[in-house]
Tab-separated table of C-alpha atoms in Angstrom:
chain	number	residue	atom	x	y	z
Y	274	MET	CA	-0.093	-0.126	-0.192
Y	275	ILE	CA	1.446	3.292	-0.775
Y	276	GLY	CA	1.415	5.913	1.709
Y	277	ARG	CA	0.368	9.717	0.970
Y	278	ASP	CA	3.556	10.754	1.735
Y	279	SER	CA	5.692	9.304	-1.220
Y	280	ARG	CA	8.502	11.712	-0.566
Y	281	ILE	CA	11.940	9.362	-0.384
Y	282	VAL	CA	14.414	11.326	1.606
Y	283	ILE	CA	18.586	10.777	0.851
Y	284	GLY	CA	19.790	10.896	4.398
Y	285	GLY	CA	23.748	9.341	4.397
Y	286	VAL	CA	25.936	9.744	1.360
Y	287	GLY	CA	29.195	7.378	1.136
Y	288	VAL	CA	31.407	7.723	-1.878
Y	289	ALA	CA	34.606	6.133	-2.777
Y	290	GLY	CA	36.040	7.203	-6.220
Y	291	GLY	CA	39.863	8.391	-7.825
Y	292	PHE	CA	38.889	11.702	-6.019
Y	293	GLY	CA	39.284	9.834	-2.910
Y	294	CYS	CA	36.913	8.452	-0.032
Y	295	GLY	CA	34.016	10.054	1.806
Y	296	VAL	CA	31.926	12.798	1.069
Y	297	ALA	CA	34.098	15.584	2.328
Y	298	ALA	CA	36.717	14.361	-0.014
Y	299	LEU	CA	34.012	14.367	-2.904
Y	300	GLU	CA	32.892	18.392	-1.760
Y	301	GLN	CA	36.496	18.878	-2.109
Y	302	ALA	CA	36.679	17.606	-5.695
Y	303	LEU	CA	33.617	19.396	-6.244
Y	304	ARG	CA	34.846	23.256	-5.024
Y	305	GLY	CA	38.292	22.559	-6.508
Y	306	GLY	CA	37.040	21.141	-9.990
Y	307	GLU	CA	39.966	19.068	-10.640
Y	308	VAL	CA	40.813	15.167	-9.534
Y	309	ARG	CA	44.279	13.901	-11.889
Y	310	PRO	CA	43.493	10.594	-13.253
Y	311	GLY	CA	45.839	8.053	-11.666
Y	312	ARG	CA	47.412	5.095	-13.853
Y	313	MET	CA	46.416	1.092	-14.218
Y	314	THR	CA	49.285	-0.952	-14.813
Y	315	LEU	CA	48.099	-4.077	-17.040
Y	316	PRO	CA	50.005	-7.509	-17.954
Y	317	MET	CA	50.147	-7.940	-21.387
Y	318	PRO	CA	51.985	-10.430	-23.643
Y	319	ASP	CA	54.448	-7.768	-25.014
Y	320	GLY	CA	54.648	-6.638	-21.455
Y	321	PRO	CA	53.481	-3.926	-19.217
Y	322	VAL	CA	51.074	-1.038	-20.577
Y	323	GLU	CA	49.420	1.838	-18.462
Y	324	ILE	CA	46.504	3.631	-18.716
Y	325	PRO	CA	44.836	6.448	-17.382
Y	326	ALA	CA	42.357	5.217	-14.814
Y	327	PHE	CA	40.326	7.049	-11.724
Y	328	MET	CA	41.407	4.084	-9.130
Y	329	SER	CA	40.002	3.351	-5.946
Y	330	ASP	CA	41.550	2.955	-2.747
Y	331	THR	CA	40.139	1.020	-0.772
Y	332	THR	CA	42.412	0.658	3.055
Y	333	PRO	CA	39.971	2.931	4.766
Y	334	LEU	CA	37.431	0.126	4.878
Y	335	LYS	CA	39.996	-0.839	7.890
Y	336	ASP	CA	38.450	1.451	9.905
Y	337	PHE	CA	34.881	-0.431	9.879
Y	338	ILE	CA	36.301	-3.991	9.371
Y	339	PRO	CA	39.127	-5.802	10.721
Y	340	LEU	CA	41.347	-7.261	7.986
Y	341	ARG	CA	40.905	-10.828	9.537
Y	342	THR	CA	37.519	-10.277	8.633
Y	343	LEU	CA	38.062	-8.730	4.859
Y	344	ARG	CA	40.332	-11.757	4.105
Y	345	ARG	CA	37.731	-13.641	2.080
Y	346	VAL	CA	36.018	-10.579	0.352
Y	347	ASP	CA	37.236	-9.022	-3.135
Y	348	HIS	CA	37.866	-5.864	-4.475
Y	349	PHE	CA	34.232	-5.353	-5.476
Y	350	SER	CA	33.037	-6.288	-2.444
Y	351	ARG	CA	35.136	-4.164	-0.341
Y	352	LEU	CA	34.392	-0.682	-2.578
Y	353	ALA	CA	30.962	-1.946	-2.203
Y	354	LEU	CA	30.788	-2.227	2.019
Y	355	LEU	CA	33.326	0.858	1.934
Y	356	GLY	CA	30.802	2.919	0.762
Y	357	ALA	CA	27.847	1.174	2.681
Y	358	HIS	CA	29.678	2.169	5.902
Y	359	LEU	CA	30.304	5.497	4.867
Y	360	ALA	CA	26.733	6.324	3.968
Y	361	LEU	CA	25.686	4.621	7.353
Y	362	ALA	CA	28.187	6.206	9.181
Y	363	ASP	CA	27.308	9.670	7.495
Y	364	ALA	CA	23.742	9.513	8.307
Y	365	GLY	CA	24.410	8.337	11.988
Y	366	LEU	CA	22.386	5.217	12.006
Y	367	PRO	CA	22.778	3.532	14.880
Y	368	GLU	CA	24.276	-0.354	14.446
Y	369	ALA	CA	21.091	-1.390	16.577
Y	370	GLU	CA	19.093	-0.115	13.591
Y	371	ARG	CA	20.378	-1.929	10.707
Y	372	ALA	CA	18.276	-5.249	11.538
Y	373	GLY	CA	15.693	-4.400	8.853
Y	374	LEU	CA	17.552	-2.429	6.170
Y	375	GLY	CA	17.139	-3.341	2.783
Y	376	VAL	CA	20.011	-3.470	0.729
Y	377	VAL	CA	20.089	-2.663	-3.419
Y	378	ILE	CA	22.849	-2.682	-5.096
Y	379	ALA	CA	23.634	-1.026	-9.042
Y	380	SER	CA	26.295	-2.786	-10.862
Y	381	GLY	CA	27.379	-2.751	-14.750
Y	382	HIS	CA	30.154	-5.116	-15.069
Y	383	GLY	CA	29.646	-6.848	-11.481
Y	384	ALA	CA	32.664	-8.956	-9.290
Y	385	THR	CA	34.742	-9.263	-13.032
Y	386	GLY	CA	38.349	-9.549	-11.232
Y	387	ILE	CA	37.196	-12.338	-9.219
Y	388	THR	CA	34.470	-14.049	-11.593
Y	389	PHE	CA	37.535	-14.105	-14.213
Y	390	ALA	CA	40.041	-15.448	-11.747
Y	391	PHE	CA	37.870	-17.883	-11.092
Y	392	GLN	CA	37.312	-19.201	-14.741
Y	393	ASP	CA	41.331	-18.496	-15.080
Y	394	SER	CA	41.680	-21.556	-12.382
Y	395	PHE	CA	39.993	-23.760	-14.571
Y	396	ILE	CA	41.794	-23.259	-17.455
Y	397	ASN	CA	44.933	-23.332	-15.860
Y	398	ASP	CA	44.949	-25.958	-13.186
Y	399	GLY	CA	41.775	-27.672	-13.604
Y	400	ASP	CA	38.052	-27.956	-12.558
Y	401	ILE	CA	39.408	-29.563	-8.881
Y	402	CYS	CA	41.357	-26.716	-8.118
Y	403	ALA	CA	38.611	-24.039	-8.493
Y	404	SER	CA	38.678	-22.001	-5.571
Y	405	PRO	CA	35.717	-21.854	-3.505
Y	406	THR	CA	36.398	-18.984	-2.114
Y	407	HIS	CA	36.826	-16.846	-5.800
Y	408	PHE	CA	33.278	-18.980	-7.028
Y	409	ALA	CA	31.123	-17.111	-3.628
Y	410	ASN	CA	32.525	-14.051	-4.339
Y	411	SER	CA	32.031	-14.639	-8.150
Y	412	VAL	CA	28.173	-15.141	-7.914
Y	413	HIS	CA	25.727	-12.272	-8.958
Y	414	ASN	CA	24.446	-10.530	-5.687
Y	415	SER	CA	28.079	-11.457	-3.869
Y	416	ALA	CA	28.837	-6.991	-3.343
Y	417	ALA	CA	25.150	-7.547	-1.077
Y	418	ALA	CA	25.224	-10.241	0.558
Y	419	ASN	CA	28.644	-9.149	2.148
Y	420	ILE	CA	27.336	-6.296	2.781
Y	421	SER	CA	23.898	-7.905	4.678
Y	422	ILE	CA	25.843	-10.476	6.627
Y	423	LEU	CA	28.898	-8.007	7.236
Y	424	LEU	CA	26.505	-4.841	8.547
Y	425	GLY	CA	23.999	-7.212	10.169
Y	426	ALA	CA	21.161	-5.980	7.060
Y	427	THR	CA	18.545	-8.431	7.642
Y	428	GLY	CA	16.246	-6.987	5.297
Y	429	PRO	CA	15.952	-8.140	1.250
Y	430	SER	CA	19.007	-7.636	-0.548
Y	431	LEU	CA	18.915	-7.431	-4.446
Y	432	THR	CA	21.334	-6.811	-7.187
Y	433	VAL	CA	20.233	-4.671	-10.371
Y	434	THR	CA	22.442	-4.995	-13.902
Y	435	GLN	CA	21.454	-3.102	-16.266
Y	436	PHE	CA	24.828	-1.369	-16.955
Y	437	HIS	CA	24.682	2.396	-18.289
Y	438	LEU	CA	20.932	1.869	-16.888
Y	439	SER	CA	22.026	-0.313	-13.698
Y	440	VAL	CA	21.789	3.220	-11.172
Y	441	PRO	CA	18.125	4.492	-12.288
Y	442	SER	CA	16.575	1.067	-12.141
Y	443	ALA	CA	17.710	-0.214	-9.338
Y	444	LEU	CA	16.849	3.082	-8.021
Y	445	LEU	CA	12.963	2.007	-8.750
Y	446	ALA	CA	13.334	-0.911	-6.948
Y	447	ALA	CA	14.456	0.993	-3.946
Y	448	ARG	CA	11.715	3.831	-4.257
Y	449	GLN	CA	8.978	0.926	-4.429
Y	450	TRP	CA	10.325	-0.622	-1.442
Y	451	LEU	CA	10.052	1.759	0.741
Y	452	LEU	CA	6.861	3.164	-0.829
Y	453	GLU	CA	5.200	-0.355	-0.327
Y	454	GLY	CA	6.299	0.161	3.117
Y	455	ARG	CA	7.908	-3.377	2.619
Y	456	VAL	CA	11.201	-1.712	4.556
Y	457	GLU	CA	12.115	1.432	6.267
Y	458	ARG	CA	15.297	2.387	5.114
Y	459	VAL	CA	17.305	1.195	2.177
Y	460	LEU	CA	20.859	1.382	1.367
Y	461	PHE	CA	21.350	2.184	-2.303
Y	462	GLY	CA	24.566	1.445	-3.667
Y	463	ALA	CA	26.429	1.479	-6.947
Y	464	VAL	CA	29.691	-0.113	-7.626
Y	465	ASP	CA	31.818	-1.025	-9.876
Y	466	GLU	CA	36.070	-2.335	-10.453
Y	467	LEU	CA	38.340	-1.744	-12.948
Y	468	SER	CA	39.653	-5.033	-12.648
Y	469	ARG	CA	42.204	-6.302	-15.434
Y	470	LEU	CA	39.316	-7.715	-17.447
Y	471	THR	CA	37.512	-4.260	-17.784
Y	472	GLY	CA	40.981	-2.272	-17.851
Y	473	HIS	CA	42.367	-4.925	-20.848
Y	474	TYR	CA	38.624	-4.292	-22.372
Y	475	TRP	CA	39.381	-0.221	-22.256
Y	476	HIS	CA	42.341	-0.367	-23.541
Y	477	ARG	CA	41.385	-2.194	-26.472
Y	478	GLN	CA	38.285	-0.557	-27.203
Y	479	HIS	CA	39.467	3.296	-26.411
Y	480	ALA	CA	41.657	6.041	-26.756
Y	481	HIS	CA	44.068	6.467	-24.133
Y	482	PHE	CA	43.053	10.327	-23.016
Y	483	ALA	CA	45.598	11.158	-20.487
Y	484	GLY	CA	44.377	15.024	-19.669
Y	485	ILE	CA	40.978	15.884	-17.352
Y	486	PRO	CA	37.995	14.571	-19.148
Y	487	SER	CA	36.171	17.116	-21.108
Y	488	PRO	CA	32.628	15.743	-21.768
Y	489	LEU	CA	30.997	18.801	-22.763
Y	490	HIS	CA	33.000	19.293	-26.292
Y	491	THR	CA	31.596	16.213	-28.108
Y	492	GLY	CA	34.705	16.181	-30.963
Y	493	ALA	CA	36.958	14.214	-29.552
Y	494	GLU	CA	36.989	11.310	-26.961
Y	495	THR	CA	38.160	12.430	-23.623
Y	496	ALA	CA	37.013	9.470	-21.460
Y	497	VAL	CA	38.767	7.831	-18.918
Y	498	PRO	CA	38.025	4.520	-16.759
Y	499	GLY	CA	36.901	4.827	-13.103
Y	500	GLU	CA	36.470	2.505	-10.391
Y	501	GLY	CA	34.435	2.965	-7.654
Y	502	ALA	CA	30.670	3.324	-5.254
Y	503	ALA	CA	28.505	5.818	-4.327
Y	504	PHE	CA	26.187	4.538	-1.641
Y	505	LEU	CA	22.780	6.612	-0.280
Y	506	LEU	CA	20.858	6.004	2.713
Y	507	LEU	CA	17.157	6.201	1.631
Y	508	SER	CA	13.871	6.490	3.817
Y	509	ARG	CA	10.469	7.966	3.313
Y	510	ALA	CA	10.124	11.665	4.517
Y	511	GLN	CA	7.896	10.502	7.303
Y	512	ASP	CA	10.360	7.949	9.244
Y	513	ALA	CA	13.289	9.967	8.500
Y	514	ASP	CA	15.547	10.877	11.409
Y	515	ALA	CA	17.236	13.769	10.098
Y	516	PRO	CA	15.998	16.407	7.491
Y	517	GLY	CA	18.875	14.616	5.022
Y	518	TYR	CA	20.413	16.098	2.013
Y	519	CYS	CA	17.597	16.519	-0.213
Y	520	THR	CA	14.336	14.563	-1.800
Y	521	LEU	CA	14.630	11.873	-4.177
Y	522	ASP	CA	11.130	12.904	-5.431
Y	523	SER	CA	11.026	10.598	-9.230
Y	524	VAL	CA	12.735	8.016	-10.910
Y	525	THR	CA	11.706	7.206	-14.865
Y	526	VAL	CA	13.667	5.005	-17.212
Y	527	GLY	CA	12.581	4.706	-20.594
Y	528	ARG	CA	13.697	3.912	-24.266
Y	529	LYS	CA	12.737	7.032	-25.766
Y	530	LEU	CA	14.183	10.822	-25.081
Y	531	PRO	CA	12.129	12.792	-22.446
Y	532	PRO	CA	10.004	15.765	-23.955
Y	533	ARG	CA	11.730	19.200	-23.487
Y	534	PRO	CA	11.473	21.059	-21.862
Y	535	LEU	CA	11.446	18.718	-19.267
Y	536	ALA	CA	8.002	18.895	-16.873
Y	537	PRO	CA	8.240	19.648	-13.821
Y	538	PRO	CA	10.649	21.975	-15.285
Y	539	VAL	CA	14.257	21.232	-13.525
Y	540	GLY	CA	16.514	24.242	-11.880
Y	541	LEU	CA	19.532	22.200	-12.955
Y	542	LEU	CA	20.086	19.334	-15.189
Y	543	VAL	CA	23.274	17.426	-14.234
Y	544	LEU	CA	24.599	15.297	-17.082
Y	545	GLY	CA	25.986	11.625	-17.107
Y	546	ALA	CA	28.057	12.461	-20.460
Y	547	ASP	CA	31.671	11.227	-20.074
Y	548	GLY	CA	33.451	11.438	-22.976
Y	549	VAL	CA	32.628	8.185	-24.971
Y	550	PRO	CA	31.802	9.267	-28.150
Y	551	GLU	CA	28.928	7.023	-28.427
Y	552	THR	CA	26.659	9.095	-26.290
Y	553	ALA	CA	28.165	12.343	-26.664
Y	554	ALA	CA	25.453	13.671	-29.730
Y	555	ARG	CA	22.668	12.032	-27.778
Y	556	TYR	CA	23.623	14.111	-24.197
Y	557	ALA	CA	23.997	17.516	-26.504
Y	558	ALA	CA	20.603	17.232	-27.943
Y	559	ALA	CA	18.882	15.904	-24.995
Y	560	ALA	CA	20.306	18.825	-23.093
Y	561	ALA	CA	19.992	21.345	-25.759
Y	562	GLY	CA	18.320	24.534	-23.849
Y	563	SER	CA	18.915	23.244	-20.470
Y	564	ARG	CA	20.711	24.895	-17.917
Y	565	ILE	CA	23.534	21.965	-16.861
Y	566	ALA	CA	25.944	20.797	-15.242
Y	567	CYS	CA	28.371	17.618	-15.482
Y	568	TYR	CA	30.717	16.476	-12.817
Y	569	THR	CA	32.031	12.873	-14.131
Y	570	PRO	CA	35.640	14.542	-14.830
Y	571	LEU	CA	36.020	13.983	-11.076
Y	572	TYR	CA	35.278	10.250	-10.823
Y	573	GLY	CA	35.599	9.003	-14.640
Y	574	SER	CA	33.631	7.058	-17.075
Y	575	MET	CA	31.529	4.174	-15.268
Y	576	PRO	CA	28.232	2.236	-15.006
Y	577	PRO	CA	28.010	3.834	-11.430
Y	578	GLY	CA	28.557	7.185	-12.400
Y	579	PRO	CA	24.808	8.151	-12.389
Y	580	ALA	CA	25.375	7.406	-8.486
Y	581	PHE	CA	28.086	9.974	-7.761
Y	582	ASP	CA	26.195	12.199	-10.077
Y	583	ILE	CA	23.061	11.890	-7.652
Y	584	ALA	CA	25.434	12.186	-4.454
Y	585	SER	CA	27.086	15.551	-6.260
Y	586	THR	CA	23.606	16.972	-6.539
Y	587	ALA	CA	22.870	16.218	-3.008
Y	588	LEU	CA	25.702	17.932	-2.074
Y	589	ALA	CA	24.450	20.944	-4.257
Y	590	LEU	CA	20.990	20.954	-3.080
Y	591	ARG	CA	21.845	20.960	0.100
Y	592	SER	CA	24.532	23.616	-0.070
Y	593	GLY	CA	21.986	25.698	-1.788
Y	594	SER	CA	24.176	26.706	-4.786
Y	595	VAL	CA	25.749	24.818	-7.357
Y	596	PHE	CA	29.177	23.178	-8.299
Y	597	ALA	CA	31.324	24.280	-11.340
Y	598	THR	CA	31.250	21.755	-13.726
Y	599	PRO	CA	35.231	20.842	-13.828
Y	600	GLY	CA	37.025	22.417	-17.251
Y	601	GLY	CA	34.985	25.640	-17.531
Y	602	SER	CA	31.377	26.651	-18.288
Y	603	SER	CA	32.366	26.264	-22.613
Y	604	CYS	CA	30.471	23.671	-24.504
Y	605	ASP	CA	29.896	23.013	-27.859
Y	606	PHE	CA	26.163	22.570	-28.194
Y	607	PRO	CA	23.557	24.775	-27.432
Y	608	ALA	CA	22.816	24.407	-23.385
Y	609	THR	CA	24.073	26.951	-20.561
Y	610	VAL	CA	26.667	25.325	-18.526
Y	611	VAL	CA	25.619	27.046	-14.615
Y	612	PRO	CA	28.619	28.507	-13.040
Y	613	GLY	CA	29.470	27.683	-9.537
Y	614	GLY	CA	28.170	29.564	-6.473
Y	615	THR	CA	24.891	30.057	-8.367
Y	616	PRO	CA	22.153	29.529	-6.142
Y	617	LEU	CA	19.527	26.710	-6.752
Y	618	GLY	CA	15.638	27.586	-7.001
Y	619	PRO	CA	13.624	25.862	-5.222
Y	620	GLY	CA	12.679	23.504	-8.826
Y	621	PRO	CA	14.027	20.325	-8.794
Y	622	ALA	CA	17.109	19.181	-10.177
Y	623	GLY	CA	17.660	16.475	-12.711
Y	624	ILE	CA	20.047	14.145	-13.183
Y	625	LEU	CA	20.193	12.449	-16.906
Y	626	THR	CA	21.634	9.306	-17.897
Y	627	LEU	CA	21.679	7.931	-21.769
Y	628	ASP	CA	22.995	4.648	-22.557
Y	629	ASP	CA	24.068	4.036	-26.213
Y	630	ASP	CA	21.187	2.640	-27.846
Y	631	ASP	CA	18.471	4.509	-26.989
Y	632	GLY	CA	17.701	4.209	-23.378
Y	633	HIS	CA	17.540	7.125	-20.912
Y	634	ALA	CA	16.689	7.866	-17.330
Y	635	LEU	CA	15.700	10.940	-15.554
Y	636	VAL	CA	15.822	11.190	-11.559
Y	637	MET	CA	14.712	14.192	-9.633
Y	638	LEU	CA	15.933	15.540	-6.977
Y	639	GLY	CA	14.334	18.236	-4.879
Y	640	ARG	CA	15.760	21.053	-2.021
Y	641	ILE	CA	14.308	20.219	1.354
Y	642	ARG	CA	12.731	23.304	3.115
Y	643	GLN	CA	14.168	24.462	6.203
Y	644	PRO	CA	11.134	25.042	8.399
Y	645	ALA	CA	11.070	28.209	9.347
H	42	MET	CA	62.857	-23.134	-0.377
H	43	THR	CA	61.667	-26.284	1.960
H	44	THR	CA	57.720	-27.419	2.181
H	45	THR	CA	57.752	-25.611	5.416
H	46	GLU	CA	58.652	-22.564	3.920
H	47	LYS	CA	56.432	-22.350	0.555
H	48	LEU	CA	53.323	-23.870	2.904
H	49	LYS	CA	53.793	-20.347	4.925
H	50	LYS	CA	53.824	-18.841	1.782
H	51	ILE	CA	50.576	-20.101	0.605
H	52	LEU	CA	48.938	-19.521	3.258
H	53	VAL	CA	49.539	-15.866	3.999
H	54	GLU	CA	49.393	-15.274	0.260
H	55	GLU	CA	46.571	-17.640	-1.113
H	56	LEU	CA	44.597	-17.491	2.346
H	57	ASN	CA	45.032	-13.119	2.532
H	58	LEU	CA	46.582	-13.509	5.605
H	59	GLU	CA	47.156	-9.846	5.219
H	60	GLU	CA	48.202	-8.951	8.920
H	61	LEU	CA	50.535	-11.973	8.900
H	62	THR	CA	54.177	-12.686	7.280
H	63	PRO	CA	55.099	-15.571	6.916
H	64	ALA	CA	57.955	-15.720	9.286
H	65	ASP	CA	55.137	-15.046	12.301
H	66	ILE	CA	53.382	-18.253	11.483
H	67	ASP	CA	54.727	-21.025	14.489
H	68	ASP	CA	55.390	-24.103	12.854
H	69	ASP	CA	53.447	-26.055	15.586
H	70	ALA	CA	50.798	-23.797	16.174
H	71	PRO	CA	47.589	-25.406	15.538
H	72	LEU	CA	46.216	-24.114	11.890
H	73	PHE	CA	42.156	-24.435	13.038
H	74	GLY	CA	40.531	-22.304	16.077
H	75	GLU	CA	42.766	-20.855	18.077
H	76	GLY	CA	46.575	-20.461	16.442
H	77	LEU	CA	46.221	-19.212	12.991
H	78	GLY	CA	42.609	-18.982	13.125
H	79	LEU	CA	41.412	-20.738	10.210
H	80	ASP	CA	37.939	-22.254	9.473
H	81	SER	CA	36.219	-24.853	7.663
H	82	LEU	CA	35.870	-22.895	4.543
H	83	ASP	CA	39.577	-22.512	4.717
H	84	ALA	CA	40.318	-26.515	5.216
H	85	VAL	CA	38.062	-26.834	1.393
H	86	GLU	CA	40.622	-24.132	0.115
H	87	LEU	CA	43.773	-25.691	1.922
H	88	VAL	CA	42.693	-29.164	-0.157
H	89	VAL	CA	42.694	-27.127	-3.040
H	90	LEU	CA	45.912	-25.543	-2.462
H	91	ILE	CA	47.583	-28.281	-1.684
H	92	GLN	CA	46.577	-30.263	-5.029
H	93	LYS	CA	47.637	-27.126	-6.937
H	94	HIS	CA	50.484	-26.465	-5.364
H	95	PHE	CA	51.914	-29.985	-4.622
H	96	GLY	CA	50.414	-32.065	-7.092
H	97	LEU	CA	48.342	-34.000	-3.683
H	98	GLU	CA	44.644	-35.084	-3.229
H	99	ILE	CA	43.691	-35.282	0.281
H	100	LYS	CA	40.556	-37.698	0.128
H	101	ASP	CA	40.908	-39.492	3.148
H	102	MET	CA	39.041	-37.001	6.259
H	103	ASP	CA	41.187	-38.933	8.660
H	104	GLU	CA	44.564	-38.159	6.944
H	105	GLY	CA	43.433	-34.572	6.453
H	106	ARG	CA	42.313	-34.371	10.314
H	107	THR	CA	45.620	-35.251	11.234
H	108	ALA	CA	47.729	-33.318	8.419
H	109	PHE	CA	45.939	-30.285	9.039
H	110	GLN	CA	47.182	-29.911	12.847
H	111	SER	CA	49.990	-27.597	12.049
H	112	VAL	CA	52.368	-26.342	9.521
H	113	ARG	CA	54.701	-28.875	10.469
H	114	ALA	CA	52.389	-31.398	10.619
H	115	LEU	CA	51.116	-30.848	6.901
H	116	SER	CA	55.015	-29.813	5.909
H	117	ALA	CA	55.724	-33.655	7.102
H	118	TYR	CA	52.398	-35.112	5.330
H	119	ILE	CA	53.523	-33.480	1.968
H	120	ASP	CA	57.058	-34.328	2.156
H	121	GLY	CA	56.102	-38.021	3.166
H	122	ARG	CA	53.618	-38.591	0.308
H	123	LEU	CA	55.860	-36.843	-2.242
H	124	ASN	CA	58.685	-39.022	-0.852
H	125	GLY	CA	57.021	-42.100	-0.109
């Protein structure tokens, strides 16, 4: 049964990516406007190859979970656990209230590192030598399972994979769980890793752009791959313990571009454009005439990108003003890049995600009105 | 490298005992429970690792129980089967 108050509140944010770890690091990156990509080394038959990449360090996870407990947890699930812990800590949710927590995970690729290590073990040593630990980490719901077990979250858990649209598709489920009253809170997170496999794919399929990504200039590929986790603690407004960052007003996922101008009108449209040529023209067409921002140059190109976009927009809505788009306020299509520091009006902010086919998603976030 | 040294390296690296180095492992410390603190899933993993690194299958549960007492016991078991 869906209640009268259908507003969902984002009460906590936990992020880890190439910019660092935690909300403060993301906010610092948003205010600084630049994060330099690191390097990823890939073993190749003719010697190692380096590609530019936004890599994420999971070392801070040891502040939440003992190393011994983590020894069977792969990099993918460590990223997810770090994002999950940071979101709960940010929301200040006591351990005693985690029991009924629902867990919804979005991932475009899943645990590719451990899955292919498991398959390699079959090929190299025979199926009798396949590692049971690798197998446990390779299953589809592994990150959600690790989070549920290690955080003591005994509510339902779900993993949704729809490549570029994984985040909005998973958000639909999370929102529905809350509206139906199935759970009081959902720990929603998006995660993907840059494994040797995905790094190798990027090396073969994409340009090795070594600078700062410039996704609002559509003429050349400027994408840099990224990895990381972005988690949100969601609850119904009526159950929220604190005002939170913003409201999650609606999520739409479809196969046609949304009509322009967007209804309801958005004060800010945050684009998931990431410098990949396949989607650049579609973003330009969809955003024409809008007041836009784009923060992907701070965390790179990856399927969880929209969750980082949501986290960045949530920070802007809480602060009341727009963060500058990294790389300046110019773009090569007819849209207005909103300058940093511009006050956000009362209207909602939209996060637009397009895939490389004809799919799109629009997530609408609203400002929380402070009591007079 | 002796079998004992190789075993300790395998334990640390393949069971991800990140807080230990091979030198930290006492030859006579129990592998399971107190001591190294391994558990039943590690036992399965260890059977796989011994097959992978030494080419030995441990099929007999009683044999395994004796061999898995400590690094020294496991090392003696491996050497005994390889040289037997």
